[in-house]
Coordinates of C-alpha atoms in Angstrom, one line a residue:
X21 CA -109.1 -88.7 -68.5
X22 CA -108.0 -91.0 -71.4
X23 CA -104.7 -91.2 -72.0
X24 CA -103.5 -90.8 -75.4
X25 CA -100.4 -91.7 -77.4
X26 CA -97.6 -89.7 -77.6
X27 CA -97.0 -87.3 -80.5
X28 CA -94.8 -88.2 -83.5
X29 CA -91.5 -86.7 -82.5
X30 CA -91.7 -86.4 -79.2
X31 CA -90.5 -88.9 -76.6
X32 CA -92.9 -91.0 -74.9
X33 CA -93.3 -89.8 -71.2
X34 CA -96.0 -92.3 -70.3
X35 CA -93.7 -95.4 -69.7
X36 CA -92.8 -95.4 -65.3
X37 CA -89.0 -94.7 -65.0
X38 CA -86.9 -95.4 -62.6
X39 CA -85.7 -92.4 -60.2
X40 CA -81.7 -92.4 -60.9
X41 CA -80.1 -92.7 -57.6
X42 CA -78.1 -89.3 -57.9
X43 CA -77.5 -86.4 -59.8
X44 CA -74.2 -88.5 -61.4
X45 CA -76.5 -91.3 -62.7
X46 CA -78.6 -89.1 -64.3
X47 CA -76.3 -87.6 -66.2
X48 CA -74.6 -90.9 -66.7
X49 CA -78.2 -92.0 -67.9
X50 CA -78.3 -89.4 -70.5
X51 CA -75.4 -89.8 -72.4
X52 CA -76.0 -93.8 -71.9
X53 CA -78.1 -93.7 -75.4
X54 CA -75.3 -91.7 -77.3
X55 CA -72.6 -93.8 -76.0
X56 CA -74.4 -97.2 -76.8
X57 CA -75.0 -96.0 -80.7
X58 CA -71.8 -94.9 -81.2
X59 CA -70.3 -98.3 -80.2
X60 CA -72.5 -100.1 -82.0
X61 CA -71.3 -97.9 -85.1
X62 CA -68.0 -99.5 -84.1
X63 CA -69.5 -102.7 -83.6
X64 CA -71.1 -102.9 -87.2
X65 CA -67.5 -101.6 -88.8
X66 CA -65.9 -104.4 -87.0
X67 CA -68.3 -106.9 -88.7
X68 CA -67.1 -106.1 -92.4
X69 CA -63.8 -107.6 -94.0
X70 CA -61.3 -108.1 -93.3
X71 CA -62.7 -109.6 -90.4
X72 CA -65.3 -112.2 -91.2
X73 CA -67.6 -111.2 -87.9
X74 CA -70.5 -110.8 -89.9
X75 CA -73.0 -111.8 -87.5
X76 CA -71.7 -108.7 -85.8
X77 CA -73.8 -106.6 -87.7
X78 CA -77.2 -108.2 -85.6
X79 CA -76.3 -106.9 -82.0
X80 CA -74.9 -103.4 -83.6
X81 CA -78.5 -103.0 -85.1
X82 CA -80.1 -104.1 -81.5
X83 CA -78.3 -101.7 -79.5
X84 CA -78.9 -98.8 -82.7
X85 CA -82.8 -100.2 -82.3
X86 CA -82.6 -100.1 -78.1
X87 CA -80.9 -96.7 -78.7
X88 CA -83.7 -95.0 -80.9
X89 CA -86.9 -96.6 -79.9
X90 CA -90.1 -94.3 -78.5
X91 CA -87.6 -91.2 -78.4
X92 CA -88.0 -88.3 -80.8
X93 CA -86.8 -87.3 -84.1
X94 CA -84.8 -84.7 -83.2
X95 CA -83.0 -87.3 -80.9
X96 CA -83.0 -90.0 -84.1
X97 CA -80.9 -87.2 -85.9
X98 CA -78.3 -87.1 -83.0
X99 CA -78.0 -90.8 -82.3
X100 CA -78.1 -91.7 -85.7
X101 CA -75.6 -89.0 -86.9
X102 CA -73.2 -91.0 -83.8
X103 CA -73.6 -94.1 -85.1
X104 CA -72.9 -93.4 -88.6
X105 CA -69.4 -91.5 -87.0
X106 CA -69.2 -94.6 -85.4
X107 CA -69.4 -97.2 -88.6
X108 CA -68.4 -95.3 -91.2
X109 CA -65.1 -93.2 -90.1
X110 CA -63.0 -96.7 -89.3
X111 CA -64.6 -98.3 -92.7
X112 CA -63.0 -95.0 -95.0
X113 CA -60.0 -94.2 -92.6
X114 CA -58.3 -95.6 -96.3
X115 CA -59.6 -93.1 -98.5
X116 CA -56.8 -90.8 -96.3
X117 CA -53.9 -93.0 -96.9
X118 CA -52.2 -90.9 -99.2
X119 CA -53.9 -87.6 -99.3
X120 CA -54.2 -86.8 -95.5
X121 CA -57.4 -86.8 -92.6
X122 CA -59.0 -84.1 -94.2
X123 CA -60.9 -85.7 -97.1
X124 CA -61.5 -88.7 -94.9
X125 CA -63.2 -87.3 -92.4
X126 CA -65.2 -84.8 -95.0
X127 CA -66.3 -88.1 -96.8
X128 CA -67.4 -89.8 -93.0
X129 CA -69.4 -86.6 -92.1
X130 CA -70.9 -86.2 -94.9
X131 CA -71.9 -89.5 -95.7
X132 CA -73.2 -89.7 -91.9
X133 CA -75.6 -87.4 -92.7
X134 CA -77.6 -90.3 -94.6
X135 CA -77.3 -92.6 -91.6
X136 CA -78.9 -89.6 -89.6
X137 CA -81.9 -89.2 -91.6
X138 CA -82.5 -92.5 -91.3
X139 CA -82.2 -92.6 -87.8
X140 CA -84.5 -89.9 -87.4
X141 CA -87.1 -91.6 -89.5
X142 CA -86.7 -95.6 -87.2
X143 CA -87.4 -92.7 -84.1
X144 CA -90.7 -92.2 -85.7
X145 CA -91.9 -95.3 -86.6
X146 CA -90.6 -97.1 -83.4
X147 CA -93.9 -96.5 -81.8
X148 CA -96.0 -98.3 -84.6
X149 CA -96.5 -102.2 -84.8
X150 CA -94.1 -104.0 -86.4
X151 CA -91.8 -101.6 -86.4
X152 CA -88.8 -103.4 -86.8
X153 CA -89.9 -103.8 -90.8
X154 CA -90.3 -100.0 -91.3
X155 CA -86.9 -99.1 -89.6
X156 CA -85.2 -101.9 -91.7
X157 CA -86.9 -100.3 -95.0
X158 CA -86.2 -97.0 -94.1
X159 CA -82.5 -98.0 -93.7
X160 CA -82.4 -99.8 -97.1
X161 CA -84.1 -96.2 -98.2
X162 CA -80.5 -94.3 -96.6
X163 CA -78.7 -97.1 -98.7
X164 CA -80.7 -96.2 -101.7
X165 CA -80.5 -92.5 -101.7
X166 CA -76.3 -92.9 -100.1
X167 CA -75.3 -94.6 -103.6
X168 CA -77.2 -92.2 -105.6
X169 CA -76.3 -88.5 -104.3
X170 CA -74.0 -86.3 -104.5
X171 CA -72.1 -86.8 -107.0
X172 CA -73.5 -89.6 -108.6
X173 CA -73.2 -91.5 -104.8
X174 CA -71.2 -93.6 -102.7
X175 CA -72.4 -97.3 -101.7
X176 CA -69.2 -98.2 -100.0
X177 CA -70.2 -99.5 -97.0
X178 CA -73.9 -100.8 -97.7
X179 CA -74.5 -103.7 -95.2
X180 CA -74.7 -106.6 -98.1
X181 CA -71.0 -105.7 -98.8
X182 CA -70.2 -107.3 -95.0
X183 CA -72.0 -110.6 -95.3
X184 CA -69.8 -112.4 -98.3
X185 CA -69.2 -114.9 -95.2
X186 CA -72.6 -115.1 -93.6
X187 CA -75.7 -117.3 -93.4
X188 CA -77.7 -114.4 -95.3
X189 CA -75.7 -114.5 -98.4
X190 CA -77.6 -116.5 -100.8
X191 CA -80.6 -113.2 -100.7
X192 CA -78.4 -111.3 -102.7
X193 CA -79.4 -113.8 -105.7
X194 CA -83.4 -113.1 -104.6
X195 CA -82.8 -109.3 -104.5
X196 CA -79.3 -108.2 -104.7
X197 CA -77.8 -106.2 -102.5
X198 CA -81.0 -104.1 -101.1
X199 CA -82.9 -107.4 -100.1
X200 CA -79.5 -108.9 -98.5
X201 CA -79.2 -105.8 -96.6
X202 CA -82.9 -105.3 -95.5
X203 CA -82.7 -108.9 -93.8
X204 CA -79.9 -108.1 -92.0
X205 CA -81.1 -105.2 -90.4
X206 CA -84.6 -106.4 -90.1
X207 CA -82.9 -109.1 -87.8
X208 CA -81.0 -106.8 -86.0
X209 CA -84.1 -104.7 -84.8
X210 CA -86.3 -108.1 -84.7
X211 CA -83.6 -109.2 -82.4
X212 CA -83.6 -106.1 -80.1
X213 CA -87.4 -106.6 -80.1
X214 CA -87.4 -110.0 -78.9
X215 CA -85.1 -109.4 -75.9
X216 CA -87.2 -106.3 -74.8
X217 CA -90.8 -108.7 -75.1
X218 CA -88.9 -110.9 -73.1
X219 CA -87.7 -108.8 -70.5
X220 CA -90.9 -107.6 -70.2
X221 CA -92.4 -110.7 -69.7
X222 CA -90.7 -112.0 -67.0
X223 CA -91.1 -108.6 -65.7
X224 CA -94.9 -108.6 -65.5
X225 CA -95.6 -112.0 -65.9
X226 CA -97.6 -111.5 -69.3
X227 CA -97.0 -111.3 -73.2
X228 CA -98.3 -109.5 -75.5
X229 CA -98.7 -111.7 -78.4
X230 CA -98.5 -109.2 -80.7
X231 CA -95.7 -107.6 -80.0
X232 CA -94.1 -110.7 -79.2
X233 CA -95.2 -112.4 -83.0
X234 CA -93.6 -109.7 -84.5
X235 CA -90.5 -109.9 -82.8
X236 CA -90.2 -113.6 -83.6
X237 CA -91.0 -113.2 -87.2
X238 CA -88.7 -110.5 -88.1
X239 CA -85.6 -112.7 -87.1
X240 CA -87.3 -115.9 -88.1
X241 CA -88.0 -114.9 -91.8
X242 CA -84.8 -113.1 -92.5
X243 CA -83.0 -116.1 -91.1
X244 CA -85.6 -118.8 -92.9
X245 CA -85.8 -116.6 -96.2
X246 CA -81.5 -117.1 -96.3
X247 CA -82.2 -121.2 -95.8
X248 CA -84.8 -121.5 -98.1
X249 CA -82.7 -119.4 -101.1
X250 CA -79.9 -121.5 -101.1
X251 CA -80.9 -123.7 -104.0
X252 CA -80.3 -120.6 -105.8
X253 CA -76.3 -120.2 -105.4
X254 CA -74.8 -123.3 -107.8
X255 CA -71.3 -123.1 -109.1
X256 CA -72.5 -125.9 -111.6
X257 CA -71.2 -124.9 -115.3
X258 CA -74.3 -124.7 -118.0
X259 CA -72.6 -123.1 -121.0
X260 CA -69.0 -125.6 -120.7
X261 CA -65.7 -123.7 -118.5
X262 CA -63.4 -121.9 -119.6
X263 CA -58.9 -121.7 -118.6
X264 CA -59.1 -117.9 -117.5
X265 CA -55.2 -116.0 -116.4
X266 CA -55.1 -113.3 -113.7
X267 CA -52.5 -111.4 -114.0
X268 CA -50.8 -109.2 -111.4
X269 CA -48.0 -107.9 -112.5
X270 CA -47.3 -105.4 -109.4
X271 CA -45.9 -101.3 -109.5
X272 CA -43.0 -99.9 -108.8
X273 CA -44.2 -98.4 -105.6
X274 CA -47.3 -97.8 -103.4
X275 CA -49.3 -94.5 -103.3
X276 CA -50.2 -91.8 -105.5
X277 CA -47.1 -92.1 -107.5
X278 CA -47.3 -95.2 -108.0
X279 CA -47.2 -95.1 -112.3
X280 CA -44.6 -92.3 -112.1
X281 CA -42.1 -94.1 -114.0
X282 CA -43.0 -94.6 -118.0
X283 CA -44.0 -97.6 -118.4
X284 CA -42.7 -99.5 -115.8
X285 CA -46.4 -100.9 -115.0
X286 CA -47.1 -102.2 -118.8
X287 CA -43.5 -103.8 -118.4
X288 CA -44.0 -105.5 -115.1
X289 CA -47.5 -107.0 -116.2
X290 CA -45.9 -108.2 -119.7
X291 CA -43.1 -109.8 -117.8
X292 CA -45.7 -111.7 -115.3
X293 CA -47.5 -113.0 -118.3
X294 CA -44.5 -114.0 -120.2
X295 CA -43.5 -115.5 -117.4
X296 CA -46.9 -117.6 -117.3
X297 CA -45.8 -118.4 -120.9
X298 CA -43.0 -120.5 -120.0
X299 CA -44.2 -122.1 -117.6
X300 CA -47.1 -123.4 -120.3
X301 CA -44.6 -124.3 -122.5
X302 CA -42.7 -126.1 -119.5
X303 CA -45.9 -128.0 -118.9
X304 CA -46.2 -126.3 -115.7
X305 CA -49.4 -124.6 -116.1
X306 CA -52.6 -124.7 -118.0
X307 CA -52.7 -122.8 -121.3
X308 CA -55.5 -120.2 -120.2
X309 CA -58.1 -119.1 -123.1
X310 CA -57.7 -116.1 -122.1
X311 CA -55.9 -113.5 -119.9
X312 CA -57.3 -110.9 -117.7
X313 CA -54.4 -107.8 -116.8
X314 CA -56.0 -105.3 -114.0
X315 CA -57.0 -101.4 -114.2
X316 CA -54.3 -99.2 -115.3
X317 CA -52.1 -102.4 -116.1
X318 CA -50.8 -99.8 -119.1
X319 CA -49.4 -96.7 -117.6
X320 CA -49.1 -95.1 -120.8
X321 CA -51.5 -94.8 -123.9
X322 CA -50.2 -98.0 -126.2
X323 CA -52.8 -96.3 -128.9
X324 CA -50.4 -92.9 -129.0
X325 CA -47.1 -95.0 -128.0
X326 CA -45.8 -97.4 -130.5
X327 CA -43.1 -98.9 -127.7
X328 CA -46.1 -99.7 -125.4
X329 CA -48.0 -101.7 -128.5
X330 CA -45.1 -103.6 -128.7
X331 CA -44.6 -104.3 -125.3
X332 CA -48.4 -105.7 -125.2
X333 CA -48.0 -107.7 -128.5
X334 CA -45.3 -109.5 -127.9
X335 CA -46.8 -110.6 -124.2
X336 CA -49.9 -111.3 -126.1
X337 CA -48.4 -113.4 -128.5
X338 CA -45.9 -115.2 -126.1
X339 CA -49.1 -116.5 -124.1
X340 CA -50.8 -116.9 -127.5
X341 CA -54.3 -115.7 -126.0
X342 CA -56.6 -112.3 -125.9
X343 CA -55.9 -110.3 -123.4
X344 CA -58.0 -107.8 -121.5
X345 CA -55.5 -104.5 -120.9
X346 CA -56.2 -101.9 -118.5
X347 CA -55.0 -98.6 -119.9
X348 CA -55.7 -94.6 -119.9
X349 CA -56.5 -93.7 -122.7
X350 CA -57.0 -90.1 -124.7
X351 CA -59.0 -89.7 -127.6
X352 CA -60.3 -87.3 -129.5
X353 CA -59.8 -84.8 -126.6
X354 CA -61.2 -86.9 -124.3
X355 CA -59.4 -88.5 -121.0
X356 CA -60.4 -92.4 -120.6
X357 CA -60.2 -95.2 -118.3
X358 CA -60.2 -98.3 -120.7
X359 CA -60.4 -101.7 -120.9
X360 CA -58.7 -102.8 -124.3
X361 CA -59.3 -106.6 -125.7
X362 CA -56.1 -107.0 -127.4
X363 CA -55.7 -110.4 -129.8
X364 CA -52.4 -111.9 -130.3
X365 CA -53.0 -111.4 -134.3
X366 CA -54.6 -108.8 -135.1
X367 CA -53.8 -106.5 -131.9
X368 CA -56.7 -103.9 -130.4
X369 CA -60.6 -104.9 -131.1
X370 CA -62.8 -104.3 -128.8
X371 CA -62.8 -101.2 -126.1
X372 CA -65.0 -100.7 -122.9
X373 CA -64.6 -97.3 -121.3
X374 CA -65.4 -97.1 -117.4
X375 CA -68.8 -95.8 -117.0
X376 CA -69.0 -95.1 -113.0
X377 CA -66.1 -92.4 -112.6
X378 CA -64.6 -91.5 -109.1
X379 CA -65.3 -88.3 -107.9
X380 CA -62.2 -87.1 -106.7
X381 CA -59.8 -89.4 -108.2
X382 CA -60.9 -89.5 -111.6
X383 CA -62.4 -86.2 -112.0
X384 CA -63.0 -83.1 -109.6
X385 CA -66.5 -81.6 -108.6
X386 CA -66.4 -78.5 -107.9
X387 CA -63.2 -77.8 -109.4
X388 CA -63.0 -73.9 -108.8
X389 CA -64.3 -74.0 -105.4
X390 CA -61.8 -76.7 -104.1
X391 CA -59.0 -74.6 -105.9
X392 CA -59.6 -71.6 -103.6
X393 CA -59.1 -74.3 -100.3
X394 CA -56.8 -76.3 -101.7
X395 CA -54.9 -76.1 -105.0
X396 CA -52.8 -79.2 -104.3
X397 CA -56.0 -81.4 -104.8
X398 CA -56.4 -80.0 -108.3
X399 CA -53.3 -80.7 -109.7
X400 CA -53.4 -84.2 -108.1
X401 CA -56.7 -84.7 -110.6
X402 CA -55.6 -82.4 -112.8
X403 CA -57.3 -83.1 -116.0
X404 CA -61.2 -85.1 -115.6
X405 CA -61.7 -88.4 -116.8
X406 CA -64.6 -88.6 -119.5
X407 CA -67.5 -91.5 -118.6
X408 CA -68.4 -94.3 -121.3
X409 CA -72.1 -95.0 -122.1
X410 CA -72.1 -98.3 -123.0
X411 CA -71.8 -101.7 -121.4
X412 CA -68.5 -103.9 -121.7
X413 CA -68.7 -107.2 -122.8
X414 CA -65.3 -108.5 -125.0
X415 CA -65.8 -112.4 -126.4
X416 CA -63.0 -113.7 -125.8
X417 CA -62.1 -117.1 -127.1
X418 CA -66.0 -117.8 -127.3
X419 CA -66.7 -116.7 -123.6
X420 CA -68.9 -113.5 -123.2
X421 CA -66.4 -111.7 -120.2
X422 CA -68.2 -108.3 -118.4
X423 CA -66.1 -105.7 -117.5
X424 CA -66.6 -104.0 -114.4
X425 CA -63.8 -101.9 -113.3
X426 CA -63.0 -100.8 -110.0
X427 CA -65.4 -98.4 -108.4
X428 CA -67.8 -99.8 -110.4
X429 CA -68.1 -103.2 -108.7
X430 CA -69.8 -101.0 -105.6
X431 CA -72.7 -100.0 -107.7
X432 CA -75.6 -102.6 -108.7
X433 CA -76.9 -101.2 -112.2
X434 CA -73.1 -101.1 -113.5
X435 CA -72.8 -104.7 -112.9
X436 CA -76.1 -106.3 -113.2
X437 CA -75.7 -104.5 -117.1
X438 CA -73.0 -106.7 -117.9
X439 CA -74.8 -109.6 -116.9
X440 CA -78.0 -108.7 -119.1
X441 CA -75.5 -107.7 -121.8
X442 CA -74.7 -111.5 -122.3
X443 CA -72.0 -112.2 -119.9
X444 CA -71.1 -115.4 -118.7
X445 CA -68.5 -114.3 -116.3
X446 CA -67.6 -111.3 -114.9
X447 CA -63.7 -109.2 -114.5
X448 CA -63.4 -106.6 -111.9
X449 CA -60.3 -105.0 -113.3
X450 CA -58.8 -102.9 -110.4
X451 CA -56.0 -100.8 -108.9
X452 CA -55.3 -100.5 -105.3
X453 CA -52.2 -99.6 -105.4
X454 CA -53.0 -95.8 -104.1
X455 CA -54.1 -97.3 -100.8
X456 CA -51.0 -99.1 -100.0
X457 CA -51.8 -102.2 -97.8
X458 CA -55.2 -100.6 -96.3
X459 CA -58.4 -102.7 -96.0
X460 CA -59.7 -101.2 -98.6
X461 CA -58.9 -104.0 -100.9
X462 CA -60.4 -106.4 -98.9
X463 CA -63.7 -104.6 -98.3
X464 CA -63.7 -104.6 -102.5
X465 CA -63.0 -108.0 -102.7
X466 CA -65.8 -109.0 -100.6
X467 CA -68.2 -106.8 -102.8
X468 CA -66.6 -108.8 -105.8
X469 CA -67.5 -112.2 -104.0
X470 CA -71.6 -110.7 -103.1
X471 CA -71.9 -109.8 -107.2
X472 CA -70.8 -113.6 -108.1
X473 CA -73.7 -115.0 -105.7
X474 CA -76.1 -112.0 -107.1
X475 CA -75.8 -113.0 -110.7
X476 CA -74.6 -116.6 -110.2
X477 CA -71.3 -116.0 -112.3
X478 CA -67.8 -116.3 -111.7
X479 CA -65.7 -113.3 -110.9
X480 CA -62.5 -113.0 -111.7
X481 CA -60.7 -109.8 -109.6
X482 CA -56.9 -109.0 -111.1
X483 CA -55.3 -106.2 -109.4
X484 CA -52.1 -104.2 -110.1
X485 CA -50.9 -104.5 -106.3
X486 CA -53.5 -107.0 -105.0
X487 CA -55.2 -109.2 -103.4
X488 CA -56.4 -110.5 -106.9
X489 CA -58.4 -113.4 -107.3
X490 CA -60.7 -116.4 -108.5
X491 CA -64.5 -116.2 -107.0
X492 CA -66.4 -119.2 -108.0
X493 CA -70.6 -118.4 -108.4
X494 CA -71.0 -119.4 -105.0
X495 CA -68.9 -116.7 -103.5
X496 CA -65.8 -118.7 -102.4
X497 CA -62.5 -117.6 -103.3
X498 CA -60.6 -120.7 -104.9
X499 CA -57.2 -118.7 -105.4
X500 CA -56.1 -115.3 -104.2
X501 CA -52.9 -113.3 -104.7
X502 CA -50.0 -111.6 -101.7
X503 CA -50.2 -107.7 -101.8
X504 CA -47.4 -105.9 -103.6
X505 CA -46.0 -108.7 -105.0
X506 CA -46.1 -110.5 -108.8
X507 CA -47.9 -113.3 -109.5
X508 CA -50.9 -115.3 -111.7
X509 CA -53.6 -117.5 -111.2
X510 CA -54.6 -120.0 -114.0
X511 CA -57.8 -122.1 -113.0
X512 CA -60.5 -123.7 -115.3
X513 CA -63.6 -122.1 -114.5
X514 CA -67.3 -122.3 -115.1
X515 CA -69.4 -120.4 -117.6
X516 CA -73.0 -119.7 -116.8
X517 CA -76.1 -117.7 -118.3
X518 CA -78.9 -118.3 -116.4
X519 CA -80.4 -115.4 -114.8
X520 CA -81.0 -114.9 -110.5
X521 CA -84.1 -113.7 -109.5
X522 CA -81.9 -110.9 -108.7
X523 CA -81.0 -110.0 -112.0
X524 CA -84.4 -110.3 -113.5
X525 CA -85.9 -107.9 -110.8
X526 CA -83.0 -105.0 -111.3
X527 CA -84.2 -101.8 -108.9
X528 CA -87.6 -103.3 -108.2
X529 CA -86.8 -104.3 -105.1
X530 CA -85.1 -101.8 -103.8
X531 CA -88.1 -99.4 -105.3
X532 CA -90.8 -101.6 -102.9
X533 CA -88.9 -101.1 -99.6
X534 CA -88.1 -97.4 -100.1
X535 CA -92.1 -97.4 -100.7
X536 CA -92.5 -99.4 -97.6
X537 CA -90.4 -97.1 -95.6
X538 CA -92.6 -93.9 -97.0
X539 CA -95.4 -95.6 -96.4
X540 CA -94.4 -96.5 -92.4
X541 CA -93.1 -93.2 -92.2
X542 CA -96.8 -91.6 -93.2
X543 CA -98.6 -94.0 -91.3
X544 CA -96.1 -93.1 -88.0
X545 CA -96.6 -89.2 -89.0
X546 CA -100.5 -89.7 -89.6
X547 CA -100.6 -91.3 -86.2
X548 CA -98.8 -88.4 -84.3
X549 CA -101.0 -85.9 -85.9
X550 CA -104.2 -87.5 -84.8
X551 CA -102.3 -88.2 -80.9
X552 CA -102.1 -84.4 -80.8
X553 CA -105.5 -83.9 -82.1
X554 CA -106.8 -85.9 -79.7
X555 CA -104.6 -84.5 -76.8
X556 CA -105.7 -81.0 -77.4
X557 CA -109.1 -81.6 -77.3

């Protein structure tokens, strides 16, 4: 009789095994594969910031690959589902800061879910060749559909945002953050697949070149792909620098209340910057062209409140430069998280109105339903934010400045529009302050310092709270800020326009590799089919 291959979905029975030695190996055998993805969840959590262990993320994608290979999809689901427990409910532990476990964990699980899937699928197409390549697209497929659903999605966490300190860095300029991302798992699983060819062959004294080729080349080309793209990350200046202010101004206090007193905010950011002022005038700093404040920099409207306009023109006028003001805004009905480009002579010019809202914090899904379990959470958000529709780009003092606020830095189309709108450096205007001294703000820093290399601009990141900071093109942070206390940076910087491969391509290449994975994902399914077929016969 002719053996056949296994079905898709089932596991493959035909390999020898060894006989445990007793009945308490076995069962220590079993849970062996549930165990090992769940640490390597851990393992992949502890290679993202703060920590700077980003070549961490290679053996926690071997030991997922050891974990899934030739077993079933059923099995995928579980082991996957661990893993994702694993990676992603340390990562968001700071989304419960201030509002309790029980929307943390509700975020982890759900968000989980994705990483199952995906783990189901690399189950099925472990048994085809290659198969490192297919499990790394299908991955970048979970990333892709994670940051689009539900709720407009949630990309925290995608594996480009954990390698702003690591040799694969310069992809995100060939393909943003999906192409970063796909090289780092593809050399994850490539490495798995290279230590099991060679256990094999010194095993049985033979290699299968095949198997062995592939191995090789999925951590050789990730690794030689990140060399050879290098020449694209250049903090050169091509359109002259410009003196750019970060302002942090600091709150009153940390948490959810942290804007409860009227004004006090606006008041501690003015003071910063007139602050900055003197020390111009003193000759102790450089006169910036212009001044960045963070998100929410103006707790209260300065279009409805006449003390608050003051407040903002006479810091404007003391520094004698546009500044960029965070403020909430309501007009024409309509709540609004704004950016406000406010000249020293002629006051507010130019608006942008975040476009990428947070669910939760900035308006409620599901409003009635999350009433009925918990009425507390509506009257935190109690009235929804409205979205803007268009891209921000102010001109300020000549330069063309992008505004990306917040939540919005996670997400590729909100940033890469700036860039296309004209901007020749970018401002990730953000407030932290509801997460008290959480990693959080490090984990969005790092996303800050991936966008610079993706669209070869500087970023500039001021905070209410901090960490703010200077991010040169090339990803490296030049100046940063203390948490919770007051303080500006002033540092010539330098202007660029060019275009990345990366921002010329857009969703392209994140649209090929979710068409790779479908495609590995039919082939492995076509091939189970005709195993059982054949078996049957």
């Amino acid at each position: 009789m002719t053996a056949t291959a296994p079905p898709v979905g089932e596991p493959d029975r035909t390999q020898p095994r060894n006989t445990p030695a007793s009945p308490a190996a076995a069962r220590l055998l079993r849970f062996l594969p549930a165990a090992v993805a769940a640490l390597c969840g851990v393992l992949l959590y502890v290679s993202f910031p703060p920590r700077t262990l980003w070549w961490l993320a290679l053996p926690a994608f071997a030991g997922l690959g050891w974990a899934l290979r030739g077993r079933g999809w059923k099995a995928g689901l579980g082991l996957g589902y661990l893993f994702g427990l694993g990676f992603l409910l340390p990562l968001l532990v700071w989304t419960g800061v201030e509002v309790g476990p029980g929307p943390w964990l509700a975020l982890a699980a759900i968000e989980a879910v994705f990483v199952a899937l995906v783990g189901a699928g690399v189950a099925v197409v472990s048994r085809l060749p290659g198969w490192p390549l297919w499990a790394a697209a299908l991955w970048t497929a979970g990333e892709a559909a994670r940051a689009r659903v539900p709720f407009e999605g949630f990309p925290w966490g995608k594996i480009a945002f954990g390698q702003a300190d690591g040799l694969f860095l310069p992809l995100a300029a060939v393909g943003g953050t999906p192409v970063l991302g796909f090289a780092v798992v593809l050399c994850g699983f490539g490495l798995h697949e290279a230590v099991r060819a060679a256990v094999r062959a010194r095993r049985t004294g033979r290699i299968r070149r095949s198997a062995a080729a592939a191995a090789l080349l999925s951590v050789a080309v990730p690794v030689l792909g990140a060399l050879a793209a290098r020449p694209l990350v250049n903090a050169e200046a091509e359109d002259g620098t410009a003196t750019v202010a970060v302002i942090q101004g600091n709150v009153p206090r940390a948490g959810l209340d942290f804007n409860a007193q009227r004004r006090a905010v606006l008041d501690y950011h003015a003071r910063e910057t007139e602050r900055l002022a003197a020390e111009v005038e003193a000759g102790k700093a450089d006169r910036p062209d212009f001044v960045l404040w963070p998100e929410n920099s103006s707790d209260i409207d300065p279009f409805a409140n006449a003390d608050a306009r003051a407040v903002i023109d006479r810091a404007a006028r003391a520094i004698g430069a546009p500044i960029s003001v965070g403020g909430v805004v309501e007009r024409d009905g309509k709540l609004l998280n704004e950016q406000i480009l406010w000249d020293p002579a002629k006051g507010p010019v130019d608006t942008y109105d975040k476009r990428q809202i947070q669910p939760f914090g900035e308006y409620l899904p599901l409003r009635s339903l999350i009433g009925a379990i918990n009425d507390e959470w509506t009257s935190m958000v109690s009235q929804d934010f409205s979205r803007g529709t268009e891209p921000g780009v102010f001109t300020m003092a000549g330069t063309e400045v992008g505004l990306v606020t917040c939540y919005e830095a996670a997400f590729d189309w909100a940033v890469r529009s700036e860039v296309t709108d004209g901007a020749q450096l970018i401002s990730v205007p953000s407030n932290n302050a509801t997460f008290d001294r959480s990693e959080m703000t490090y984990q969005q820093l790092a996303m800050s310092r991936v966008r610079a290399v993706e669209h070869s601009r500087t970023v500039t990141v001021p905070v209410t709270s901090g960490v703010s900071a200077i991010i040169m093109p090339d990803g490296r942070i030049t100046q940063k800020t203390g948490m919770f206390v007051a303080d500006s940076l002033v540092q010539e910087v330098p202007l660029r326009s060019s275009q990345t491969p990366a921002t010329r391509l857009g969703v392209a290449p994140e649209i090929v590799l979710v068409l790779v994975a479908a495609g590995g994902l039919g082939w492995a399914v076509a091939a189970g089919v005709r195993g059982r077929r054949a078996g049957g016969v």
